[in-house]
Short mmCIF file of C-alpha atoms in Angstrom, two decimals:
data_model
loop_
_atom_site.label_atom_id
_atom_site.label_comp_id
_atom_site.label_asym_id
_atom_site.label_seq_id
_atom_site.Cartn_x
_atom_site.Cartn_y
_atom_site.Cartn_z
CA UNK T 135 -33.19 2.56 -10.83
CA UNK T 136 -35.69 1.43 -8.33
CA UNK T 137 -37.83 3.87 -6.31
CA UNK T 138 -38.09 3.68 -2.58
CA UNK T 139 -41.01 5.97 -1.61
CA UNK T 140 -40.85 7.09 1.94
CA UNK T 141 -43.46 9.74 1.42
CA UNK T 142 -46.36 9.89 3.98
CA UNK T 143 -44.76 7.47 6.38
CA UNK T 144 -43.43 8.39 9.64
CA UNK T 145 -40.98 5.63 10.48
CA UNK T 146 -39.07 4.32 13.40
CA UNK T 147 -35.38 4.83 13.57
CA UNK T 148 -35.31 0.68 13.05
CA UNK T 149 -37.63 0.97 10.26
CA UNK T 150 -35.57 3.87 8.56
CA UNK T 151 -32.45 1.78 8.82
CA UNK T 152 -34.13 -1.33 7.39
CA UNK T 153 -35.66 0.61 4.49
CA UNK T 154 -32.48 1.88 3.25
CA UNK T 155 -30.80 -0.15 -0.04
CA UNK T 156 -27.64 -2.10 1.16
CA UNK T 157 -25.27 -4.57 -0.64
CA UNK T 158 -24.91 -7.62 1.31
CA UNK T 159 -21.21 -8.21 2.60
CA UNK T 160 -21.13 -11.97 2.44
CA UNK T 161 -17.82 -12.39 4.11
CA UNK T 162 -19.20 -15.80 5.91
CA UNK T 163 -19.29 -17.32 2.56
CA UNK T 164 -15.62 -16.71 1.76
CA UNK T 165 -14.40 -18.11 5.34
CA UNK T 166 -13.80 -21.50 4.49
CA UNK T 167 -11.75 -20.54 1.27
CA UNK T 168 -9.65 -18.04 2.94
CA UNK T 169 -8.88 -19.81 6.21
CA UNK T 170 -6.95 -22.55 4.56
CA UNK T 171 -4.75 -19.72 2.70
CA UNK T 172 -3.93 -18.04 5.82
CA UNK T 173 -2.78 -21.27 7.51
CA UNK T 174 -0.74 -22.24 4.32
CA UNK T 175 1.20 -18.91 4.42
CA UNK T 176 1.68 -19.21 8.02
CA UNK T 177 3.16 -22.59 7.57
CA UNK T 178 5.28 -22.44 4.63
CA UNK T 179 5.73 -18.75 4.18
CA UNK T 180 7.11 -17.77 0.36
CA UNK T 181 6.43 -21.28 -0.87
CA UNK T 182 3.07 -21.00 -0.12
CA UNK T 183 2.76 -17.32 -1.57
CA UNK T 184 4.18 -18.52 -4.91
CA UNK T 185 1.58 -21.19 -5.34
CA UNK T 186 -1.34 -18.92 -4.64
CA UNK T 187 -0.08 -16.23 -6.95
CA UNK T 188 0.30 -19.01 -9.75
CA UNK T 189 -3.08 -20.38 -8.76
CA UNK T 190 -5.08 -16.91 -8.43
CA UNK T 191 -2.89 -14.45 -10.55
CA UNK T 192 -1.76 -17.13 -13.02
CA UNK T 193 2.04 -16.04 -12.44
CA UNK T 194 4.66 -17.28 -10.44
CA UNK T 195 6.82 -14.32 -9.40
CA UNK T 196 10.63 -14.70 -9.16
CA UNK T 197 11.03 -11.93 -6.77
CA UNK T 198 8.20 -11.59 -4.38
CA UNK T 199 9.65 -8.48 -3.07
CA UNK T 200 9.92 -6.18 -5.84
CA UNK T 201 13.71 -5.49 -6.69
CA UNK T 202 14.53 -1.82 -6.09
CA UNK T 203 15.55 -1.14 -9.58
CA UNK T 204 12.05 -2.35 -10.66
CA UNK T 205 10.65 0.36 -8.90
CA UNK T 206 13.26 3.12 -9.80
CA UNK T 207 12.73 1.87 -13.84
CA UNK T 208 8.81 2.28 -13.30
CA UNK T 209 9.44 6.12 -12.33
CA UNK T 210 11.59 6.70 -15.40
CA UNK T 211 9.04 5.13 -17.81
CA UNK T 212 5.80 7.09 -16.25
CA UNK T 213 3.88 9.22 -18.69
CA UNK T 214 4.87 12.68 -17.68
CA UNK T 215 1.31 13.85 -17.34
CA UNK T 216 0.45 11.07 -15.07
CA UNK T 217 3.44 11.88 -12.97
CA UNK T 218 2.27 15.35 -12.51
CA UNK T 219 -1.32 14.25 -11.62
CA UNK T 220 0.24 11.85 -8.81
CA UNK T 221 2.63 14.50 -7.49
CA UNK T 222 -0.04 16.94 -7.25
CA UNK T 223 -2.21 14.43 -5.53
CA UNK T 224 0.68 13.59 -2.96
CA UNK T 225 1.44 17.32 -2.54
CA UNK T 226 -2.39 17.98 -1.38
CA UNK T 227 -2.71 14.67 0.76
CA UNK T 228 0.54 15.73 2.73
CA UNK T 229 -0.77 19.07 3.23
CA UNK T 230 -3.98 17.96 4.87
CA UNK T 231 -2.14 15.23 6.56
CA UNK T 232 0.28 17.40 8.26
CA UNK T 233 -2.63 19.36 10.01
CA UNK T 234 -4.36 16.00 11.10
CA UNK T 235 -1.39 15.15 13.46
CA UNK T 236 -2.64 15.06 16.83
CA UNK T 237 -1.04 17.14 19.59
CA UNK T 238 0.27 15.66 22.64
CA UNK T 239 -1.43 17.41 25.90
CA UNK T 240 -1.46 17.05 29.74
CA UNK T 241 -4.24 17.97 32.50
CA UNK T 242 -3.02 18.92 35.98
CA UNK T 243 -5.66 17.93 38.38
CA UNK T 244 -4.19 18.95 41.78
CA UNK T 245 -0.63 19.68 43.00
CA UNK T 246 1.51 16.57 41.87
CA UNK T 247 -1.26 15.01 39.90
CA UNK T 248 -0.92 15.36 36.27
CA UNK T 249 -2.39 12.73 33.47
CA UNK T 250 -0.67 13.45 29.99
CA UNK T 251 -1.39 11.70 26.71
CA UNK T 252 1.17 10.86 24.09
CA UNK T 253 0.27 10.06 20.44
CA UNK T 254 2.71 7.29 19.39
CA UNK T 255 3.21 5.88 15.82
CA UNK T 256 2.40 2.28 14.97
CA UNK T 257 5.80 0.80 14.26
CA UNK T 258 5.08 -1.21 11.34
CA UNK T 259 2.27 -1.12 8.85
CA UNK T 260 1.25 -3.37 5.85
CA UNK T 261 -0.71 -1.39 3.31
CA UNK T 262 -2.79 -3.34 0.72
CA UNK T 263 -3.38 -1.93 -2.76
CA UNK T 264 -5.76 -4.03 -4.75
CA UNK T 265 -5.64 -4.63 -8.47
CA UNK T 266 -8.77 -6.13 -9.88
CA UNK T 267 -11.06 -4.42 -12.44
CA UNK T 268 -8.81 -1.00 -12.27
CA UNK T 269 -5.43 0.07 -11.19
CA UNK T 270 -5.22 1.92 -7.93
CA UNK T 271 -2.09 4.21 -7.62
CA UNK T 272 -4.44 6.52 -5.78
CA UNK T 273 -4.68 3.88 -2.95
CA UNK T 274 -0.99 4.00 -2.62
CA UNK T 275 -1.36 7.64 -1.79
CA UNK T 276 -4.39 7.50 0.51
CA UNK T 277 -2.52 4.58 2.64
CA UNK T 278 0.83 5.65 2.63
CA UNK T 279 0.91 9.75 2.94
CA UNK T 280 -0.90 9.63 6.19
CA UNK T 281 1.17 6.70 7.62
CA UNK T 282 4.12 8.79 6.73
CA UNK T 283 2.82 11.97 8.34
CA UNK T 284 1.89 9.79 11.69
CA UNK T 285 5.71 8.82 11.80
CA UNK T 286 5.27 5.34 10.93
CA UNK T 287 8.97 3.54 10.90
CA UNK T 288 8.23 0.66 8.49
CA UNK T 289 5.94 0.75 5.77
CA UNK T 290 5.31 -2.32 3.35
CA UNK T 291 2.91 -2.32 0.57
CA UNK T 292 1.41 -5.47 -1.37
CA UNK T 293 -0.36 -5.28 -4.50
CA UNK T 294 -0.91 -8.22 -7.06
CA UNK T 295 1.46 -8.85 -10.04
CA UNK T 296 -0.01 -7.03 -13.34
CA UNK T 297 -1.96 -8.90 -15.88
CA UNK T 298 0.46 -8.15 -18.36
CA UNK T 299 3.65 -8.51 -16.79
CA UNK T 300 4.93 -12.22 -17.17
CA UNK T 301 7.80 -11.56 -14.59
CA UNK T 302 5.24 -11.33 -12.11
CA UNK T 303 5.97 -7.52 -11.11
CA UNK T 304 2.97 -5.35 -10.10
CA UNK T 305 1.79 -2.23 -12.19
CA UNK T 306 4.31 0.06 -13.08
CA UNK T 307 2.03 3.07 -12.34
CA UNK T 308 1.71 1.68 -8.83
CA UNK T 309 5.46 1.07 -8.56
CA UNK T 310 6.12 4.61 -9.92
CA UNK T 311 3.84 6.03 -7.23
CA UNK T 312 5.87 3.92 -4.39
CA UNK T 313 8.93 5.74 -5.91
CA UNK T 314 7.58 9.01 -5.74
CA UNK T 315 6.46 8.34 -1.99
CA UNK T 316 9.80 6.85 -1.06
CA UNK T 317 8.34 3.62 -0.18
CA UNK T 318 10.49 0.54 -1.10
CA UNK T 319 9.37 -2.49 0.33
CA UNK T 320 6.75 -3.55 -2.06
CA UNK T 321 5.49 -7.04 -2.53
CA UNK T 322 4.05 -8.79 -5.71
CA UNK T 323 1.35 -10.38 -3.66
CA UNK T 324 -2.37 -10.24 -3.73
CA UNK T 325 -5.48 -11.43 -2.24
CA UNK T 326 -5.96 -13.09 1.20
CA UNK T 327 -2.36 -14.49 0.90
CA UNK T 328 -1.03 -10.89 0.94
CA UNK T 329 -2.79 -10.37 4.24
CA UNK T 330 -1.59 -13.74 5.55
CA UNK T 331 2.06 -12.45 4.75
CA UNK T 332 1.58 -9.37 6.71
CA UNK T 333 -0.27 -10.82 9.69
CA UNK T 334 2.18 -13.79 10.12
CA UNK T 335 5.28 -12.67 8.22
CA UNK T 336 6.73 -15.21 5.59
CA UNK T 337 10.00 -17.08 5.71
CA UNK T 338 11.93 -17.31 2.43
CA UNK T 339 11.86 -20.33 0.22
CA UNK T 340 14.44 -19.40 -2.52
CA UNK T 341 17.73 -17.54 -2.15
CA UNK T 342 16.60 -14.29 -3.49
CA UNK T 343 14.00 -14.24 -0.72
CA UNK T 344 16.51 -14.24 2.21
CA UNK T 345 15.70 -16.02 5.55
CA UNK T 346 12.97 -13.80 5.97
CA UNK T 347 10.92 -12.58 3.28
CA UNK T 348 8.87 -10.30 5.21
CA UNK T 349 8.26 -9.58 8.69
CA UNK T 350 4.81 -9.16 10.27
CA UNK T 351 2.98 -5.77 10.78
CA UNK T 352 1.18 -4.23 13.48
CA UNK T 353 -1.50 -3.19 11.41
CA UNK T 354 -3.16 -3.70 7.97
CA UNK T 355 -4.91 -1.08 5.96
CA UNK T 356 -6.34 -0.91 2.48
CA UNK T 357 -9.32 -1.95 0.45
CA UNK T 358 -9.70 -5.37 -1.36
CA UNK T 359 -12.21 -7.51 -2.67
CA UNK T 360 -14.30 -10.18 -0.66
CA UNK T 361 -11.26 -12.52 0.01
CA UNK T 362 -9.03 -9.73 1.37
CA UNK T 363 -11.81 -8.56 3.38
CA UNK T 364 -12.57 -11.80 4.63
CA UNK T 365 -9.00 -12.36 5.65
CA UNK T 366 -8.55 -8.99 7.50
CA UNK T 367 -11.53 -10.29 9.60
CA UNK T 368 -10.02 -13.39 10.28
CA UNK T 369 -6.67 -11.79 11.47
CA UNK T 370 -8.10 -9.05 13.28
CA UNK T 371 -7.74 -10.93 16.63
CA UNK T 372 -4.17 -10.30 16.99
CA UNK T 373 -3.17 -7.74 14.24
CA UNK T 374 -4.94 -4.23 13.75
CA UNK T 375 -6.97 -3.57 10.78
CA UNK T 376 -8.48 -0.37 9.52
CA UNK T 377 -11.93 -2.04 8.62
CA UNK T 378 -13.63 -4.71 6.71
CA UNK T 379 -14.68 -2.83 3.69
CA UNK T 380 -17.65 -3.85 1.72
CA UNK T 381 -18.73 -2.42 -1.57
CA UNK T 382 -18.24 1.29 -2.49
CA UNK T 383 -21.38 3.64 -2.33
CA UNK T 384 -22.70 7.14 -2.87
CA UNK T 385 -25.41 8.85 -1.49
CA UNK T 386 -26.61 12.21 -2.77
CA UNK T 387 -29.09 14.51 -0.99
CA UNK T 388 -30.74 16.78 -3.94
CA UNK T 389 -33.55 19.11 -4.00
CA UNK T 390 -35.23 20.50 -7.07
CA UNK T 391 -32.50 23.16 -7.60
CA UNK T 392 -30.03 20.26 -8.59
CA UNK T 393 -28.84 19.53 -12.12
CA UNK T 394 -30.29 16.16 -13.04
CA UNK T 395 -27.46 15.59 -15.66
CA UNK T 396 -24.94 16.08 -12.91
CA UNK T 397 -26.72 13.60 -10.48
CA UNK T 398 -27.00 11.15 -13.16
CA UNK T 399 -23.35 11.62 -13.86
CA UNK T 400 -21.87 11.22 -10.25
CA UNK T 401 -24.22 8.23 -9.89
CA UNK T 402 -22.87 6.38 -12.95
CA UNK T 403 -19.44 7.24 -11.72
CA UNK T 404 -19.67 5.37 -8.24
CA UNK T 405 -21.26 2.54 -10.28
CA UNK T 406 -18.38 2.07 -12.53
CA UNK T 407 -16.53 0.60 -9.36
CA UNK T 408 -18.34 -2.76 -9.16
CA UNK T 409 -21.47 -4.45 -9.99
CA UNK T 410 -22.34 -4.37 -6.21
CA UNK T 411 -21.43 -0.56 -5.91
CA UNK T 412 -24.41 1.42 -4.32
CA UNK T 413 -25.78 4.61 -5.87
CA UNK T 414 -28.75 6.09 -4.02
CA UNK T 415 -30.46 9.48 -4.50
CA UNK T 416 -32.47 11.18 -1.70
CA UNK T 417 -35.00 13.99 -3.15
CA UNK T 418 -38.13 15.47 -2.15
CA UNK T 419 -38.75 16.11 -6.03
CA UNK T 420 -40.42 13.69 -8.14
CA UNK T 421 -39.77 15.59 -11.15
CA UNK T 422 -36.12 15.88 -10.59
CA UNK T 423 -36.24 12.04 -9.89
CA UNK T 424 -37.61 11.37 -13.41
CA UNK T 425 -35.12 13.52 -15.06
CA UNK T 426 -32.22 11.93 -13.43
CA UNK T 427 -33.90 8.67 -14.74
CA UNK T 428 -34.06 10.16 -18.36
CA UNK T 429 -30.47 11.18 -18.17
CA UNK T 430 -29.35 7.79 -16.72
CA UNK T 431 -31.37 5.99 -19.71
CA UNK T 432 -29.34 8.30 -22.12
CA UNK T 433 -25.72 8.25 -20.40
CA UNK T 434 -25.62 4.60 -19.14
CA UNK T 435 -25.46 2.95 -22.74
CA UNK T 436 -22.62 5.41 -23.61
CA UNK T 437 -20.16 4.82 -20.63
CA UNK T 438 -17.27 2.36 -21.46
CA UNK T 439 -18.38 0.19 -18.82
CA UNK T 440 -21.84 0.22 -19.47
CA UNK T 441 -22.77 -3.42 -18.44
CA UNK T 442 -21.02 -3.11 -14.95
CA UNK T 443 -22.80 0.50 -14.31
CA UNK T 444 -26.33 -1.06 -15.37
CA UNK T 445 -25.89 -4.03 -12.99
CA UNK T 446 -25.18 -2.01 -10.24
CA UNK T 447 -27.82 0.73 -10.59
CA UNK T 448 -30.51 -1.90 -11.11
CA UNK T 449 -29.36 -3.91 -8.04
CA UNK T 450 -31.11 -3.78 -4.79
CA UNK T 451 -28.39 -1.78 -3.18
CA UNK T 452 -29.26 1.21 -5.53
CA UNK T 453 -32.51 3.43 -5.56
CA UNK T 454 -34.03 6.85 -5.70
CA UNK T 455 -35.45 7.47 -2.34
CA UNK T 456 -38.41 9.88 -2.38
CA UNK T 457 -39.20 11.96 0.64
CA UNK T 458 -41.71 14.32 2.06
CA UNK T 459 -39.11 17.15 2.28
CA UNK T 460 -35.50 17.92 3.19
CA UNK T 461 -35.82 16.83 6.74
CA UNK T 462 -36.91 13.53 5.69
CA UNK T 463 -34.22 13.28 2.96
CA UNK T 464 -31.59 14.26 5.81
CA UNK T 465 -32.87 11.66 8.13
CA UNK T 466 -32.69 8.92 5.62
CA UNK T 467 -29.22 10.03 4.50
CA UNK T 468 -28.10 9.59 8.14
CA UNK T 469 -29.65 6.36 8.37
CA UNK T 470 -27.95 5.22 5.20
CA UNK T 471 -24.47 6.49 6.34
CA UNK T 472 -22.91 6.85 3.03
CA UNK T 473 -19.20 6.14 2.17
CA UNK T 474 -19.48 9.33 0.03
CA UNK T 475 -22.26 11.80 0.62
CA UNK T 476 -22.95 14.46 -1.94
CA UNK T 477 -24.91 17.71 -0.97
CA UNK T 478 -26.52 19.44 -4.03
CA UNK T 479 -29.29 21.54 -2.45
CA UNK T 480 -29.95 25.22 -2.59
CA UNK T 481 -28.41 25.78 0.95
CA UNK T 482 -25.86 23.20 0.98
CA UNK T 483 -24.07 24.63 3.96
CA UNK T 484 -27.22 24.24 6.15
CA UNK T 485 -27.44 20.74 5.16
CA UNK T 486 -24.07 19.90 5.78
CA UNK T 487 -24.37 20.95 9.58
CA UNK T 488 -27.27 18.35 9.78
CA UNK T 489 -25.25 15.31 8.40
CA UNK T 490 -24.29 13.27 11.31
CA UNK T 491 -23.30 10.03 9.41
CA UNK T 492 -21.15 9.85 6.42
CA UNK T 493 -17.81 8.82 5.46
CA UNK T 494 -17.06 12.05 3.72
CA UNK T 495 -19.16 14.80 2.77
CA UNK T 496 -18.89 16.52 -0.74
CA UNK T 497 -20.64 20.05 -0.75
CA UNK T 498 -22.03 21.51 -3.86
CA UNK T 499 -22.07 20.68 -7.52
CA UNK T 500 -18.48 21.05 -7.95
CA UNK T 501 -17.15 18.66 -5.27
CA UNK T 502 -18.06 15.25 -7.07
CA UNK T 503 -16.48 12.17 -5.34
CA UNK T 504 -14.02 11.60 -8.15
CA UNK T 505 -12.19 15.06 -6.90
CA UNK T 506 -11.99 13.20 -3.39
CA UNK T 507 -10.94 9.94 -5.08
CA UNK T 508 -7.80 11.46 -6.55
CA UNK T 509 -6.89 15.05 -5.60
CA UNK T 510 -8.97 16.91 -3.20
CA UNK T 511 -6.42 16.41 -0.45
CA UNK T 512 -8.82 14.31 1.58
CA UNK T 513 -8.67 10.42 1.89
CA UNK T 514 -10.87 8.35 -0.02
CA UNK T 515 -10.66 5.04 2.35
CA UNK T 516 -13.78 5.49 3.80
CA UNK T 517 -16.15 3.38 6.13
CA UNK T 518 -18.73 1.46 4.08
CA UNK T 519 -22.15 -0.46 4.52
CA UNK T 520 -23.50 2.10 7.09
CA UNK T 521 -20.40 1.58 9.23
CA UNK T 522 -20.01 5.53 8.86
CA UNK T 523 -22.39 5.79 11.87
CA UNK T 524 -19.72 4.72 14.11
CA UNK T 525 -16.57 4.75 12.00
CA UNK T 526 -14.32 7.35 10.49
CA UNK T 527 -12.27 7.29 7.34
CA UNK T 528 -8.35 6.53 6.93
CA UNK T 529 -6.20 9.55 8.20
CA UNK T 530 -3.21 10.19 10.24
CA UNK T 531 -5.00 9.08 13.56
CA UNK T 532 -5.36 5.52 11.96
CA UNK T 533 -1.77 5.03 12.23
CA UNK T 534 -1.05 6.44 15.71
CA UNK T 535 -2.26 5.34 19.11
CA UNK T 536 -2.87 7.62 22.37
CA UNK T 537 -1.07 6.53 25.68
CA UNK T 538 -1.76 8.17 28.66
CA UNK T 539 1.18 8.86 31.00
CA UNK T 540 0.26 9.29 34.75
CA UNK T 541 2.67 11.58 36.67
CA UNK T 542 1.60 11.52 40.40
CA UNK T 543 4.27 12.49 43.03
CA UNK T 544 3.75 11.79 46.72
CA UNK T 545 1.65 14.69 47.66
CA UNK T 546 -0.53 13.77 44.69
CA UNK T 547 -1.13 10.14 45.61
CA UNK T 548 -1.25 10.90 49.22
CA UNK T 549 -4.32 13.05 48.77
CA UNK T 550 -6.21 10.08 47.18
CA UNK T 551 -5.03 6.98 49.17
CA UNK T 552 -7.61 6.59 51.61
CA UNK T 553 -10.27 6.98 49.00
CA UNK T 554 -8.64 4.73 46.67
CA UNK T 555 -8.55 1.97 49.40
CA UNK T 556 -12.33 2.52 50.08
CA UNK T 557 -12.90 2.10 46.43
CA UNK T 558 -10.86 -1.21 46.12
CA UNK T 559 -12.38 -2.49 49.18
CA UNK T 560 -15.95 -2.07 47.73
CA UNK T 561 -14.84 -3.85 44.57
CA UNK T 562 -13.52 -6.57 46.92
CA UNK T 563 -10.06 -6.16 45.62
CA UNK T 564 -8.33 -5.23 48.60
CA UNK T 565 -4.82 -5.66 47.63
CA UNK T 566 -5.40 -2.86 45.19
CA UNK T 567 -5.79 -0.65 48.37
CA UNK T 568 -2.95 -2.18 50.29
CA UNK T 569 -0.63 -1.48 47.05
CA UNK T 570 -1.47 2.22 47.72
CA UNK T 571 -1.56 2.33 51.26
CA UNK T 572 1.90 0.59 51.58
CA UNK T 573 3.32 3.84 50.51
CA UNK T 574 2.18 5.74 53.61
CA UNK T 575 1.53 3.27 56.51
CA UNK T 576 3.49 0.74 58.27
CA UNK T 577 0.97 -2.44 57.82
CA UNK T 578 -1.86 -2.11 55.55
CA UNK T 579 -2.74 -5.68 56.21
CA UNK T 580 -3.36 -4.76 59.96
CA UNK T 581 -7.36 -3.84 59.42
CA UNK T 582 -7.99 -3.61 63.22
CA UNK T 583 -5.47 -0.57 63.44
CA UNK T 584 -5.76 0.43 59.79
CA UNK T 585 -7.76 3.73 60.27
CA UNK T 586 -5.39 4.85 63.21
CA UNK T 587 -2.37 4.33 60.63
CA UNK T 588 -4.07 6.32 58.18
CA UNK T 589 -4.83 9.29 60.43
CA UNK T 590 -1.21 8.95 61.88
CA UNK T 591 0.26 9.19 58.31
CA UNK T 592 -2.00 12.31 57.42
CA UNK T 593 -4.44 10.40 54.92
CA UNK T 594 -7.48 11.26 56.65
#
């Protein structure tokens, strides 16, 4: 891994942000490829979806919507140990999600003057589950569980056909996970075409599709490759999305007390995802950095995806950042704003309290990122590319919207009527004020006598 040496430098905020290793998003390069796919699915529906599945996934699904019996069969053939692991993951995720549900509240401002807030579930959501270099039943859990806890009425999942399924059905473990969660609307559709299907809906093209294959959704969530990210960005003007996700990343703050072998294992674990995955270690100990490098040299050749890991760790998006001390390590980590941030220091609690920017924080040597990927109860859909400076990970809140309810009676509005009118006139929007005054005075348009009318009505 390359070294970024910040020692002896007093960097401005802009300089510190610029010094952080980062993978390029590059969604603009994919726009020209993705836009025609969106337009074609919008126009031709299921017929276009089949054409694109044949082109990109090399299979033409007979059933774009996965038959219910295929979902049920997948559960009956699931390895018992895998099923137990999935069920435990679901149990823990549901326990956390139940506590995330926001509470309605109201504020009484004066007699007859109340503002309340209701949290309303989004009505219909499309959940995308990728199927590229790996299979992600965990993503089914991370997307579906908080949506269900939020009370979303209608959930649909799209995931590519499995490479080893000549019928064009998705991976059986993904289907089994859907069965465990009680999700029965599943589509064997991947890539940008799946995002188009969710955004626009899709009419049927063959008898098994029906007249409408898929209704449009109100929000799309879930990670994906550059084409999925670009498609989500392009449709975000009229359908909600969680985020435009970039390559995954880990940041680790470590001091001399950390175990270099564990640090190396954690960096490799994240690098395994993708050649563009970012792995960044922040430390004030050159000795620790050297030992981590030694452990990487030993471990990387021994891991199954060694070539992928090597490409990731040697890329410009990965680095060991040397600092003058723990304070600078924390400042650099806050500038990096990692998707996953591990804290492996002597006083981890003190460091956690000083973290302002991270998708999720993993405290201590026994809280590695894969724990959060699968079974900690937390959500693994997290902000990438430094967006943790302003964005949060997926949760129940992602699938709900706060709506204020204004409850004023005659007394409550009367106390403010003259002031509202003054405010409205100052903004050159007199009809706003006249709207309110109409409830209390005879003729708010008679400006010559308006003050007298207000006094007579008890507004002044």
